[in-house]
XYZ file of C-alpha atoms in Angstrom:
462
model
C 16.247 51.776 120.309
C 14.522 53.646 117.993
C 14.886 56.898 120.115
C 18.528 56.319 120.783
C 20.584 59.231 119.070
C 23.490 57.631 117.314
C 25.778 61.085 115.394
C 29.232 62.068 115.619
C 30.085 65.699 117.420
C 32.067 68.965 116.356
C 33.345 72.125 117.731
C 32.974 75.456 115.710
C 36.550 76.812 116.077
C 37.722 72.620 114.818
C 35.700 72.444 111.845
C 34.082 75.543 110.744
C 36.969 77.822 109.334
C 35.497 81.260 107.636
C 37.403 83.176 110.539
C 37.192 86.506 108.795
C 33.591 85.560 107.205
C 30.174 86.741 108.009
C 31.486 89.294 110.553
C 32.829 87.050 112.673
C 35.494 88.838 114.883
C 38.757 86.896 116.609
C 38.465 84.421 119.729
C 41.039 83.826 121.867
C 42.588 80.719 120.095
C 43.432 82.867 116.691
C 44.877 85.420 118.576
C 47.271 82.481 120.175
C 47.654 80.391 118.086
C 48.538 83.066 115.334
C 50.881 85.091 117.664
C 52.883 81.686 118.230
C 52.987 80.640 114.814
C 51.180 77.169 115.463
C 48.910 75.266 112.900
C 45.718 77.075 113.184
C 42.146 76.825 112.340
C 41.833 79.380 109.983
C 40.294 76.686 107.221
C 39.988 73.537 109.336
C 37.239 71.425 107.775
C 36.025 74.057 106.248
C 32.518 73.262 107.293
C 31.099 77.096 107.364
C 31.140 76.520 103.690
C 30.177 72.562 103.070
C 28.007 71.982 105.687
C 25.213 70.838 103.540
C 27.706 68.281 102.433
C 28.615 66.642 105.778
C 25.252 66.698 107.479
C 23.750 65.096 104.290
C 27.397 62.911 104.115
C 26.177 61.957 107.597
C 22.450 61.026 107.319
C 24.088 58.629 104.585
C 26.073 56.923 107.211
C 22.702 56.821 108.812
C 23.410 59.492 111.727
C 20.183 61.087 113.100
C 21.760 63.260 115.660
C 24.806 66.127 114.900
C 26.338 67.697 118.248
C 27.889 70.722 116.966
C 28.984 73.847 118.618
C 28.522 77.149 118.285
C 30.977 80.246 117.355
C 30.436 82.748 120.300
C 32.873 85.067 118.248
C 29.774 84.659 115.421
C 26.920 85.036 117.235
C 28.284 88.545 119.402
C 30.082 91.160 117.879
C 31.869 92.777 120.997
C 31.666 93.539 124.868
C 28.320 95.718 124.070
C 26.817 92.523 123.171
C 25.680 93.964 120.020
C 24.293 90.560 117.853
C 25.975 89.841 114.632
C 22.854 88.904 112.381
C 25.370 87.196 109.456
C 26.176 85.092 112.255
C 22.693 83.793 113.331
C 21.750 83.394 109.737
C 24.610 80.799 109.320
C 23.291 78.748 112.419
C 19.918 79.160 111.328
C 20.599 77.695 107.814
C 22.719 74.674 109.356
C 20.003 74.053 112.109
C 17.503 74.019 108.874
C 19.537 71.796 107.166
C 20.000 69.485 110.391
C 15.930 68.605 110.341
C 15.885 68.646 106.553
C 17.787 65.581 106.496
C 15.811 64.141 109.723
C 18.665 64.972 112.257
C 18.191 66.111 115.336
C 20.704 69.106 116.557
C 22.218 68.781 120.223
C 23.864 72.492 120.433
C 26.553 73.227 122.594
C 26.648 76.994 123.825
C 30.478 77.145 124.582
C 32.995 74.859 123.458
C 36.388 77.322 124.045
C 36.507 79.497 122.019
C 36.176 82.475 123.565
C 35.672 86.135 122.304
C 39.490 87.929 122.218
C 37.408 90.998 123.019
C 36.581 89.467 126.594
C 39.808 87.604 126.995
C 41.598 90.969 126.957
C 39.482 91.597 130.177
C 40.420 88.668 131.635
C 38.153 85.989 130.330
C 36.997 83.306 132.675
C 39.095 84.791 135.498
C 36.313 88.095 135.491
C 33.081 87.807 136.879
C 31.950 89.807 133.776
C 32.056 87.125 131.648
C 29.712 85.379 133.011
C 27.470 88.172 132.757
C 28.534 88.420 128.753
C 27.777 84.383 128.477
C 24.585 84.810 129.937
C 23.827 87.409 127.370
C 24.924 85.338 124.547
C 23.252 82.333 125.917
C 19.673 83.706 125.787
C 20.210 85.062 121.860
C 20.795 81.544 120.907
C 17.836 80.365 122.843
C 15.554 82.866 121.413
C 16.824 82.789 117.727
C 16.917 78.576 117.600
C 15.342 77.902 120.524
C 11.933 76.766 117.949
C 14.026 74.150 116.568
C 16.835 73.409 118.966
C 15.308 71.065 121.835
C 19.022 69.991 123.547
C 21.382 72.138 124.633
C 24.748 71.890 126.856
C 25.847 74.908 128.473
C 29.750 74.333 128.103
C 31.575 71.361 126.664
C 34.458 70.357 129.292
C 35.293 73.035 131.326
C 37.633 70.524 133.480
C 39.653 70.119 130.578
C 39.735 74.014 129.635
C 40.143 75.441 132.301
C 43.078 72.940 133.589
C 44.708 73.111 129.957
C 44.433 76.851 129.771
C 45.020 78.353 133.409
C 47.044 75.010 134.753
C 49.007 73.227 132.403
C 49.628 76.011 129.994
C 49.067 74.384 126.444
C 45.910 75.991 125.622
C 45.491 79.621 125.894
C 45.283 81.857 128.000
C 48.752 80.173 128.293
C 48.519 80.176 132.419
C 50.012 77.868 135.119
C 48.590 79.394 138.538
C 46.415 77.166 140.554
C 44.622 80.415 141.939
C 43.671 81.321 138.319
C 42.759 77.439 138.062
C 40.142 77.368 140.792
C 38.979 81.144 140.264
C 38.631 80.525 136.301
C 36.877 76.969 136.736
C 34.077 78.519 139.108
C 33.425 81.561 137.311
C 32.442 78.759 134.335
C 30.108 76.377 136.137
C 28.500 79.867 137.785
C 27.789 81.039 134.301
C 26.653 77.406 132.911
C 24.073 77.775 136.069
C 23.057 81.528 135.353
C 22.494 80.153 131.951
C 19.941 77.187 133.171
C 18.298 79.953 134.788
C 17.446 82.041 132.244
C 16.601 78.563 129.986
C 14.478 77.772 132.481
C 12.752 81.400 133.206
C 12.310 81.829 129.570
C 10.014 78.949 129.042
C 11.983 77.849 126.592
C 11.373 73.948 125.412
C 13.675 71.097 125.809
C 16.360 69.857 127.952
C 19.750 71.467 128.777
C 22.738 70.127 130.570
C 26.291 69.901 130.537
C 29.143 68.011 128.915
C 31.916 66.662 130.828
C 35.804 65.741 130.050
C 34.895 62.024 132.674
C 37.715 60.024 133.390
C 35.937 57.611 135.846
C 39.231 57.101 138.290
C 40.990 53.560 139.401
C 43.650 52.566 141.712
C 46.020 49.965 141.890
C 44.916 48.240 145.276
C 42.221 48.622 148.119
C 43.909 50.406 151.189
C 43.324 53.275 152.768
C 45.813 55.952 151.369
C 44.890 54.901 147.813
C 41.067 55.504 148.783
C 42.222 58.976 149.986
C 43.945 59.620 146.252
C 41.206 58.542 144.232
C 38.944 60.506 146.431
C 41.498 63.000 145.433
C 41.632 62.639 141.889
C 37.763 62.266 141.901
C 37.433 65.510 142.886
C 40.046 66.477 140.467
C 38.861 64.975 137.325
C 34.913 64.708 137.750
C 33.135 66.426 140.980
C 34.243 69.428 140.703
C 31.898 69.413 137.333
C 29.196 66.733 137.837
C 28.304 67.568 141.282
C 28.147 71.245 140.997
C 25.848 70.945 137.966
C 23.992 67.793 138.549
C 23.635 68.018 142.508
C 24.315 71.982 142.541
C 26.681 71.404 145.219
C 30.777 72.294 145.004
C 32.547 69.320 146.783
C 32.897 70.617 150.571
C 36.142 68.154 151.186
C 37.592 69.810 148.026
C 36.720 73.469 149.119
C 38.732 72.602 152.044
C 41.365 71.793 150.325
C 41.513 74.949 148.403
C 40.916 77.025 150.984
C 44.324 76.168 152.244
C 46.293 77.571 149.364
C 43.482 79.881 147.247
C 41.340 82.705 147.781
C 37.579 81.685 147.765
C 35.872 84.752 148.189
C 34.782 85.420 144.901
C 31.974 82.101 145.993
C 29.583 84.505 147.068
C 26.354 83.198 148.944
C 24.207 84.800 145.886
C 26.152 82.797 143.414
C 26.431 79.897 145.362
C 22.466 79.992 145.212
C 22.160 80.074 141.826
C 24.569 77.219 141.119
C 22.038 75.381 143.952
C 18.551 76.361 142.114
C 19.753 75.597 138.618
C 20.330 71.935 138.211
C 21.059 70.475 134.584
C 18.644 68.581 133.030
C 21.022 65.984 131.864
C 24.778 64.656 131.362
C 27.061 64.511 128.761
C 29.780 62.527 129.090
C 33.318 62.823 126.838
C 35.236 59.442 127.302
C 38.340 58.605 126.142
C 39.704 56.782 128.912
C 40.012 56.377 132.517
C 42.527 57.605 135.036
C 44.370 55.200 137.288
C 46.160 56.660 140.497
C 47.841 55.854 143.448
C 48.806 57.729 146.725
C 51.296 60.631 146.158
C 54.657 60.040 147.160
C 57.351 62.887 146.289
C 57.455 65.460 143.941
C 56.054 68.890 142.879
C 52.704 69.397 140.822
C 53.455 67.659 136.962
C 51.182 68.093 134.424
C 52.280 67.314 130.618
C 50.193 66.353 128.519
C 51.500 64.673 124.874
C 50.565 66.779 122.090
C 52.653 65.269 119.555
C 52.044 62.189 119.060
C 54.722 59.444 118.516
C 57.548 62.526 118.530
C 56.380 62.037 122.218
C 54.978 58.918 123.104
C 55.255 58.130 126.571
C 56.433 61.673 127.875
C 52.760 62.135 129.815
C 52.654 62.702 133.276
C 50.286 63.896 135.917
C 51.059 64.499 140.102
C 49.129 66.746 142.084
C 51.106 67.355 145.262
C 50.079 66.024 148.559
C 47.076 64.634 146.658
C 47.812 61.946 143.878
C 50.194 60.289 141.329
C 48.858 59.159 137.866
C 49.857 55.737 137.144
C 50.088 54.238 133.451
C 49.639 50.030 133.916
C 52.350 48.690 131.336
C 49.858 46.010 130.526
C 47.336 48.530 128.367
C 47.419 49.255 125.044
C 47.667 53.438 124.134
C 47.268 55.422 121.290
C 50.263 57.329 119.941
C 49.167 60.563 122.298
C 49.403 58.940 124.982
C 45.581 57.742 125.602
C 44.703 54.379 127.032
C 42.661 52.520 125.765
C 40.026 50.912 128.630
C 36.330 50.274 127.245
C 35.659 48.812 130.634
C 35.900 52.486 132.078
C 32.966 53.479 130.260
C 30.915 50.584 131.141
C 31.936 51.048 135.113
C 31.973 55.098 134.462
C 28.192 54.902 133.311
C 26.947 52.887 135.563
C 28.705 55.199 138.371
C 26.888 58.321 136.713
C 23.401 56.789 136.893
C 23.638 55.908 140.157
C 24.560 58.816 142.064
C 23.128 61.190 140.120
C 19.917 59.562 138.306
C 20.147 61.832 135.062
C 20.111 60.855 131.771
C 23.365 60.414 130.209
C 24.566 61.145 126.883
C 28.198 59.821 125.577
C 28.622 63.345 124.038
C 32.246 61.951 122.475
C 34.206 58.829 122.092
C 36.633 58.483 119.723
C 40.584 57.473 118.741
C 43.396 59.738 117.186
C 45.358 58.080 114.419
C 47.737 58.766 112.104
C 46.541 57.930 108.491
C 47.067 58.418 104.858
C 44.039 60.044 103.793
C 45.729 60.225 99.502
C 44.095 56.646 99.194
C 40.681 55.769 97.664
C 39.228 54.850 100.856
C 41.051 54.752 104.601
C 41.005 51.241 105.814
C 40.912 52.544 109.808
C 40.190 49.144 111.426
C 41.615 50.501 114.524
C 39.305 52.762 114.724
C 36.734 50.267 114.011
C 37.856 48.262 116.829
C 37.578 51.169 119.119
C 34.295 52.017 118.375
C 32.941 48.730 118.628
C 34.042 47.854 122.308
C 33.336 51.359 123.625
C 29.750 51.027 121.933
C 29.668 47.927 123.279
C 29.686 49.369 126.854
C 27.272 51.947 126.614
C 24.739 49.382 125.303
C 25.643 46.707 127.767
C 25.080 49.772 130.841
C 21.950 50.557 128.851
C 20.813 47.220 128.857
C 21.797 47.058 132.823
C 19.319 49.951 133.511
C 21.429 53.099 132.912
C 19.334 55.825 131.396
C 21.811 56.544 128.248
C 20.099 58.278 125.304
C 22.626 58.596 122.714
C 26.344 57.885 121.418
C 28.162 60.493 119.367
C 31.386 59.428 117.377
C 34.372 62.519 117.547
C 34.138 62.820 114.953
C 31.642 62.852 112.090
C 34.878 64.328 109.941
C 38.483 64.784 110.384
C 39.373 68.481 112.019
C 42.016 70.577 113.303
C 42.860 68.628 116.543
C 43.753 72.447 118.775
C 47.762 72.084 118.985
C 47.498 68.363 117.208
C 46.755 70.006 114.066
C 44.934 67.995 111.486
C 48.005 65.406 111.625
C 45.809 63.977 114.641
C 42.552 62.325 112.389
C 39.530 61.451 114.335
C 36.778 61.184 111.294
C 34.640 59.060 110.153
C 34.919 60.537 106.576
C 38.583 61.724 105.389
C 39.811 64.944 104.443
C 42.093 65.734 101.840
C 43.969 68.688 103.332
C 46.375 68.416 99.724
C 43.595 68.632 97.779
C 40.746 70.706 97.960
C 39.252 69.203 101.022
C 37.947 66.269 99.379
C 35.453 64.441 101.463
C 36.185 60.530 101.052
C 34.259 57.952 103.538
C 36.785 55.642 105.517
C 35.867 52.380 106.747
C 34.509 53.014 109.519
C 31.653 55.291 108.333
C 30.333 52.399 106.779
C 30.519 50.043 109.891
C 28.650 52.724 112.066
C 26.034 52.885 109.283
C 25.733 49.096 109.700
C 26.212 49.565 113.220
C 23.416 52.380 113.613
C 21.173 50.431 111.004
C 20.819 47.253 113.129
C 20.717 48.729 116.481
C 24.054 48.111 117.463
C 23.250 44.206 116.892
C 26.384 43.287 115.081
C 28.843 44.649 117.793
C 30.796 42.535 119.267
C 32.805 44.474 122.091
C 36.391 42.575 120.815
């Protein structure tokens, strides 16, 4: 598997920090998460300043890939589009750095954090923005477009725009189903527009997508609880994978919008251009499945833990007239609430390949802990554990036939978590938050060397 890309991923807004450096201006989430007084990512990881540290810290642990996104607040300077060159230099010297140590960059144009200066027009819920993306889009293809050769247009626009426009934990703050389905469409139109102009441009290399997938289960074989995961299939994964794989919206979900929302902003123009512009591949974030069963009572419920053990157990999801999440007592979960179901990545893969025949990345899998990172070295076995059975389904689907081209661990090094903080750890290498943001290996960055090393040889998938 010597072409296999084994790396761990990162957002910008997560890791980076410099907020106020190199003329970058505010996105969305500092305006929110300041205004509310919530842990922010003002610092993080702090990786705008140390990156030659953890991409040469990584091609240690023997990573040859880094998925990373970048800062759109950076790059463009406001709703002119005017391009913030202090910006591009920074990406330029961390792409550099990237394929001075031998690692290849996967780039991810969007991953949420979104300009203030277009959220104060309405973000995602104004067709402008797409327009703006677009923009952005093609300066990142023409100014590392010689050296970046993957590229995902958004990184889980499911999850955003449900989170931000449906739930109401992320920002905008929202809960209107109308905003749901209007914001949600406006981003896969834009992540098409985007393919175009990759694709017009000449530009080399592949682009795609990356997807929140929670392939979906149900607790028995009848009818009604075909319906629901039909239901919750729609839900969680079609409304993403088919419009950008197949180009096609889900018509048996459009009909079940069109009861309740307005769907004229799906012109026939647009609608064409989400047809002609087909990814090239997928990437797929799995952290587990979702199990359902037919809905019974109740109005629409979506919480979703984010604090940990303070409220383990509290998550719940119904989506009236269509499903009920189920949680099967027999599963082990993490202290947010996240089962913990290798076999879902295994059956998910395998799913993927075969109705869409694209290559398939595992753009993120990882576990959320709570650890003391004041020790010489984290002893994160758990997370060792994880890592081995999910790795050991994406080689056993790869040995099956899937086309799967790479693995990336979330995450290379602990971050801010969005409204987890940094008391939710996910790295491979510690940070010392206390203490000058010490960089100290855990455990597990040595097994995924070993892992990595050997070709995944010494998993075990117990």
């Amino acid at each position: 598997m010597n072409d296999f890309l084994w790396g761990g991923a990162t957002a910008s807004y997560q890791c980076e920090g410099g907020w106020q450096e190199g003329g970058r201006v505010e996105s969305m989430w500092d305006v929110y998460l300041h205004e509310n007084h919530l842990e922010n990512g003002d610092v993080a990881s702090d990786h705008y300043h140390r990156f030659r540290e953890d991409i040469r810290m990584m091609k240690e642990g023997g990573q040859n890939s880094y998925r990373f996104s970048l800062a759109w607040p950076r790059i463009i300077k406001n709703r002119e589009g005017e391009v913030n060159q202090e910006g591009v230099d920074f990406y330029n010297r961390l792409i550099d750095a990237c394929l001075e140590y031998g690692i290849t960059p996967m780039v991810t144009i969007f991953h949420w954090d979104l300009p203030q200066y277009l959220e104060e027009k309405g973000g995602w819920l104004n067709r402008d923005t797409c327009v703006a993306y677009t923009h952005y889009a093609k300066v990142c293809f023409d100014r590392f477009g010689d050296r970046v050769k993957l590229w995902a247009t958004f990184n889980e626009p499911r999850y955003y725009t449900n989170s931000g426009y449906l739930i109401g934990n992320y920002p905008p703050g929202h809960q209107d189903i109308q905003e749901t389905v209007t914001a949600s469409y406006y981003m896969m139109l834009a992540s098409a527009m985007a393919v175009e102009v990759f694709r017009t441009g000449g530009y080399d290399g592949q682009i795609g997508i990356v997807h929140s997938f929670s392939p979906v289960y149900t607790t028995d074989t009848s009818v009604e609880s075909a319906i629901a995961r039909r239901f919750a299939d729609n839900f969680y994964n079609n409304w993403i994978l088919d419009t950008a794989a197949i180009g096609e919206i889900p018509g048996d979900l459009l009909g079940e919008l069109k009861k309740t929302c307005d769907l004229s902003m799906m012109t026939p123009e647009d609608l064409a251009v989400i047809r002609q512009n087909r990814v090239d591949y997928l990437g797929l974030n799995y952290y587990a499945r979702v199990m359902v069963k037919p809905y019974e009572s109740g109005e629409t419920t979506l919480i979703v833990n984010n604090q940990g053990k303070k409220a383990k157990g509290t998550s719940q999801t119904i989506i009236k007239g269509w499903f009920e999440q189920v949680r099967p007592e027999s599963s082990r979960y993490t202290e947010w609430d996240t089962e913990i179901f290798p076999e879902g990545l295994y059956e998910g893969i395998r799913q993927v390949w075969n109705k869409y025949h694209l290559p398939i990345y595992i753009t993120e899998n990882g576990i959320g802990l709570y650890e003391d990172t004041s020790v010489k070295r984290v002893e994160d076995d758990d997370r060792i554990e994880f890592m081995d059975m999910h790795i050991a389904a994406v080689l056993k689907a790869k040995e099956g036939g899937c086309d799967v081209r790479g693995y990336y661990a979330w995450s290379p090094f602990d971050l801010y978590s969005w409204k987890n903080g940094t008391e939710k750890r996910y790295g491979l290498v510690a940070i010392d938050y206390e203490n000058g943001l010490e960089r100290r290996p855990k455990k597990s960055y040595y097994w995924y060397k070993d892992v990595i090393e050997t070709d995944g040889k010494h998993i075990t998938g117990k």
